[in-house]
Tab-separated table of C-alpha atoms in Angstrom:
chain	number	residue	atom	x	y	z
A	88	MET	CA	0.283	-0.471	0.321
A	89	SER	CA	1.076	3.903	-0.817
A	90	ALA	CA	2.018	5.520	2.519
A	91	VAL	CA	2.983	9.406	2.905
A	92	LYS	CA	3.895	11.072	5.111
A	93	GLN	CA	2.179	14.350	7.761
A	94	ASN	CA	4.827	17.174	8.465
A	95	GLY	CA	2.887	19.637	10.923
A	96	PRO	CA	4.095	21.662	13.324
A	97	LYS	CA	5.434	18.416	16.109
A	98	GLY	CA	7.271	17.184	13.870
A	99	PRO	CA	6.742	14.058	10.485
A	100	GLN	CA	3.999	11.963	11.794
A	101	GLU	CA	4.059	8.022	11.247
A	102	PRO	CA	3.966	6.415	7.273
A	103	VAL	CA	-0.162	6.411	6.831
A	104	GLU	CA	-1.555	4.183	4.470
A	105	PHE	CA	-4.647	5.881	2.794
A	106	LEU	CA	-6.280	4.946	-0.962
A	107	ALA	CA	-7.279	7.830	-2.574
A	108	SER	CA	-10.420	8.359	-4.869
A	109	CYS	CA	-8.332	11.663	-6.281
A	110	GLY	CA	-10.714	13.347	-8.888
A	111	TYR	CA	-13.099	12.125	-7.324
A	112	PRO	CA	-16.831	15.338	-6.669
A	113	ARG	CA	-15.598	14.173	-3.045
A	114	VAL	CA	-12.055	12.861	-1.852
A	115	LEU	CA	-12.543	10.043	0.317
A	116	TYR	CA	-9.840	8.518	1.958
A	117	ILE	CA	-10.088	5.705	3.802
A	118	THR	CA	-6.966	4.711	6.558
A	119	LEU	CA	-5.842	2.078	7.337
A	120	ALA	CA	-4.214	3.550	10.541
A	121	LYS	CA	-2.014	2.251	13.615
A	122	LEU	CA	-2.162	5.210	14.815
A	123	ASP	CA	-4.701	7.969	15.966
A	124	LEU	CA	-3.996	10.852	14.359
A	125	GLY	CA	-6.619	13.329	15.927
A	126	ASP	CA	-7.910	15.065	13.284
A	127	PRO	CA	-4.285	16.343	10.840
A	128	LYS	CA	-4.464	18.367	9.053
A	129	LEU	CA	-4.764	16.693	5.075
A	130	ASP	CA	-4.526	18.569	1.920
A	131	ALA	CA	-6.122	16.818	-1.296
A	132	ASN	CA	-3.874	18.136	-3.904
A	133	SER	CA	-0.987	17.067	-1.996
A	134	LEU	CA	-1.448	13.564	-1.186
A	135	CYS	CA	-2.973	12.941	-5.330
A	136	SER	CA	-0.032	14.201	-6.374
A	137	THR	CA	1.763	12.238	-4.373
A	138	PRO	CA	2.732	9.072	-6.416
A	139	VAL	CA	0.355	6.392	-5.698
A	140	VAL	CA	1.791	2.149	-5.661
A	141	PRO	CA	-0.810	0.282	-6.755
A	142	LEU	CA	-2.161	-1.018	-3.832
A	143	LYS	CA	-2.906	-4.776	-2.162
A	144	PRO	CA	-6.453	-5.920	-1.023
A	145	LEU	CA	-6.729	-5.817	2.728
A	146	THR	CA	-6.217	-9.142	3.774
A	147	GLY	CA	-6.669	-10.290	6.532
A	148	LYS	CA	-9.942	-10.794	9.498
A	149	TYR	CA	-11.539	-7.807	10.792
A	150	THR	CA	-13.804	-7.251	13.555
A	151	ILE	CA	-17.679	-5.300	12.903
A	152	GLU	CA	-17.714	-3.623	15.906
A	153	GLN	CA	-20.573	-0.311	17.532
A	154	ALA	CA	-18.223	2.359	19.180
A	155	GLY	CA	-19.131	2.551	22.376
A	156	THR	CA	-19.989	-0.928	22.948
A	157	ASP	CA	-19.138	-4.563	23.582
A	158	ASN	CA	-21.207	-5.185	20.533
A	159	CYS	CA	-20.154	-6.796	17.398
A	160	VAL	CA	-21.983	-7.885	14.320
A	161	THR	CA	-21.876	-11.547	13.882
A	162	PHE	CA	-23.188	-13.615	10.749
A	163	ASP	CA	-25.385	-16.564	11.747
A	164	ALA	CA	-25.125	-18.501	8.515
A	165	ALA	CA	-28.664	-20.586	7.717
A	166	ASN	CA	-29.608	-23.955	8.674
A	167	ASN	CA	-29.860	-25.300	4.903
A	168	ALA	CA	-29.858	-23.625	1.086
A	169	LEU	CA	-33.428	-22.918	2.199
A	170	GLU	CA	-32.867	-20.342	4.854
A	171	ASP	CA	-30.766	-17.190	4.453
A	172	ASP	CA	-27.449	-16.074	6.027
A	173	ARG	CA	-28.590	-12.832	8.634
A	174	LEU	CA	-26.548	-10.276	10.621
A	175	PHE	CA	-27.787	-9.395	13.968
A	176	THR	CA	-25.879	-7.986	16.704
A	177	SER	CA	-24.222	-9.686	19.863
A	178	ARG	CA	-20.972	-9.808	22.072
A	179	CYS	CA	-17.738	-9.959	21.365
A	180	ARG	CA	-16.087	-13.005	21.023
A	181	GLU	CA	-18.124	-14.686	23.583
A	182	GLY	CA	-18.810	-18.057	23.384
A	183	LEU	CA	-18.863	-17.758	19.639
A	184	ARG	CA	-17.940	-20.424	16.155
A	185	GLU	CA	-14.669	-18.515	15.412
A	186	GLY	CA	-15.428	-16.603	11.117
A	187	THR	CA	-18.419	-15.616	12.946
A	188	GLN	CA	-17.164	-12.009	13.683
A	189	ASN	CA	-14.802	-11.699	11.234
A	190	PHE	CA	-14.845	-10.688	8.190
A	191	THR	CA	-12.842	-9.317	4.850
A	192	VAL	CA	-12.888	-6.078	3.709
A	193	ILE	CA	-13.051	-5.854	-0.438
A	194	THR	CA	-12.058	-2.219	-1.628
A	195	ASP	CA	-11.370	-0.840	-4.840
A	196	ARG	CA	-9.737	1.996	-4.696
A	197	ASN	CA	-11.075	3.689	-7.416
A	198	ASN	CA	-14.182	4.650	-5.967
A	199	GLY	CA	-13.406	4.785	-1.581
A	200	HIS	CA	-15.881	1.718	-1.630
A	201	PHE	CA	-15.828	-1.002	0.783
A	202	SER	CA	-18.189	-4.746	0.623
A	203	LEU	CA	-17.807	-6.752	3.854
A	204	ALA	CA	-17.617	-9.671	3.583
A	205	THR	CA	-17.230	-13.165	4.875
A	206	GLU	CA	-15.000	-16.071	3.769
A	207	ASP	CA	-16.026	-17.535	1.316
A	208	GLN	CA	-16.770	-13.675	-0.116
A	209	LYS	CA	-20.535	-13.119	-0.183
A	210	CYS	CA	-21.315	-9.880	1.071
A	211	PHE	CA	-24.169	-8.362	2.508
A	212	TYR	CA	-26.950	-6.130	1.217
A	213	ALA	CA	-30.058	-5.225	2.375
A	214	ASP	CA	-33.539	-6.452	0.601
A	215	THR	CA	-37.081	-4.309	0.310
A	216	ASN	CA	-38.588	-5.776	3.491
A	217	LYS	CA	-34.527	-4.070	5.618
A	218	ASP	CA	-33.188	-7.124	6.614
A	219	ILE	CA	-29.997	-7.716	6.162
A	220	ARG	CA	-29.092	-10.589	4.083
A	221	ARG	CA	-25.980	-12.478	1.755
A	222	ASP	CA	-25.509	-12.866	-2.203
A	223	LYS	CA	-25.917	-16.133	-2.953
A	224	SER	CA	-23.272	-15.629	-4.727
A	225	PHE	CA	-20.013	-13.731	-4.985
A	226	CYS	CA	-20.079	-9.768	-3.910
A	227	SER	CA	-21.755	-8.621	-6.245
A	228	LYS	CA	-20.636	-4.262	-7.378
A	229	THR	CA	-23.910	-2.653	-7.340
A	230	LEU	CA	-26.173	-4.492	-4.634
A	231	SER	CA	-23.579	-4.991	-1.501
A	232	TYR	CA	-21.159	-2.438	-1.646
A	233	PHE	CA	-20.303	0.106	1.514
A	234	VAL	CA	-18.958	3.195	1.747
A	235	ALA	CA	-17.947	4.709	5.209
A	236	GLN	CA	-18.688	8.157	6.498
A	237	ARG	CA	-16.542	9.904	9.054
A	238	ALA	CA	-18.277	9.736	12.898
A	239	GLY	CA	-15.905	10.444	14.816
A	240	SER	CA	-11.852	10.055	14.807
A	241	SER	CA	-11.587	6.000	15.118
A	242	SER	CA	-15.304	4.920	14.370
A	243	ILE	CA	-17.207	5.573	11.197
A	244	LEU	CA	-20.462	5.176	9.710
A	245	VAL	CA	-20.820	1.868	7.800
A	246	LYS	CA	-23.061	2.910	4.577
A	247	GLU	CA	-24.507	0.953	1.928
A	248	TRP	CA	-24.528	2.273	-1.380
A	249	PRO	CA	-26.360	3.255	-3.559
A	250	SER	CA	-29.149	4.077	-1.064
A	251	ASN	CA	-26.889	5.942	1.663
A	252	SER	CA	-28.561	3.681	4.382
A	253	CYS	CA	-26.688	3.662	7.156
A	254	LEU	CA	-26.215	0.716	9.509
A	255	ASN	CA	-29.135	0.580	12.730
A	256	ALA	CA	-28.411	-1.901	15.373
A	257	ASN	CA	-31.577	-1.986	16.940
A	258	LEU	CA	-32.120	-2.688	20.906
A	259	ASP	CA	-33.047	-6.405	20.365
A	260	GLY	CA	-29.732	-7.270	18.560
A	261	THR	CA	-30.823	-7.600	14.708
A	262	LEU	CA	-29.807	-4.630	12.407
A	263	ASN	CA	-31.374	-2.740	9.489
A	264	PHE	CA	-30.751	0.062	7.284
A	265	GLU	CA	-31.957	3.281	7.846
A	266	ALA	CA	-31.132	7.559	7.709
A	267	CYS	CA	-28.256	8.336	8.299
A	268	ASP	CA	-27.775	10.011	11.627
A	269	SER	CA	-24.332	10.846	12.490
A	270	GLY	CA	-24.743	11.482	16.456
A	271	SER	CA	-26.763	8.514	16.594
A	272	GLN	CA	-24.374	5.750	18.886
A	273	ARG	CA	-26.241	2.409	17.194
A	274	GLN	CA	-25.163	3.230	14.127
A	275	THR	CA	-21.208	4.078	15.088
A	276	TRP	CA	-18.745	1.864	14.102
A	277	LYS	CA	-15.584	0.458	14.840
A	278	VAL	CA	-13.885	-1.486	11.691
A	279	CYS	CA	-10.905	-3.263	13.314
A	280	ARG	CA	-8.383	-6.227	12.847
A	281	SER	CA	-8.952	-9.300	14.591
A	282	ASP	CA	-5.471	-10.433	15.309
A	283	ASP	CA	-4.031	-6.217	15.840
A	284	PRO	CA	-7.587	-3.790	17.448
A	285	SER	CA	-4.591	-0.927	16.738
A	286	ILE	CA	-5.413	-1.401	13.098
A	287	CYS	CA	-8.591	0.152	12.315
A	288	LEU	CA	-10.323	1.246	8.852
A	289	ARG	CA	-10.291	4.951	9.295
A	290	ASN	CA	-11.620	8.113	6.842
A	291	TYR	CA	-11.553	11.667	6.132
A	292	PRO	CA	-13.556	13.522	4.163
A	293	LEU	CA	-12.655	16.032	3.097
């Protein structure tokens, strides 16, 4: 992945890996950082003029945790082919089958989108009833993509694209998509590496 050093009043920052959609009407950076940068003064022109090394897909397992709680998104596999695979929230990493709270992050570096998939590369989407289901086939670029919007220094809103609805955790633990509200704690998430929780997806819309 490409890295760039930010020089501020306190001297050089550590290298920060980023996904940049330069030239897009609203430049969006999804940042994979190992430190809390606070609110760095990122300049779109300087970043976009930085030579970009072709990005490798993000690898490893990521855990999707509701910010401010101990609740994680959990994958519930169907018992048979007639039922649908679903998602719900539960306590993080407590007595759950391995992999049920770990997801693959699939990125599209051309537009800042990323999708959430299980290890078999199948993604999630919201159907007309606002149930969150999994694609029967492999990830669809028209239905299954999510884009992150900033909601603080280390948490994000997980937004479904192209509907622009946000992932919401209901009080009963179920999930649905609804109008985005940056003030709603139930819509705020952290997407972090399962083997290193200090590495999280973050974004900086400019």
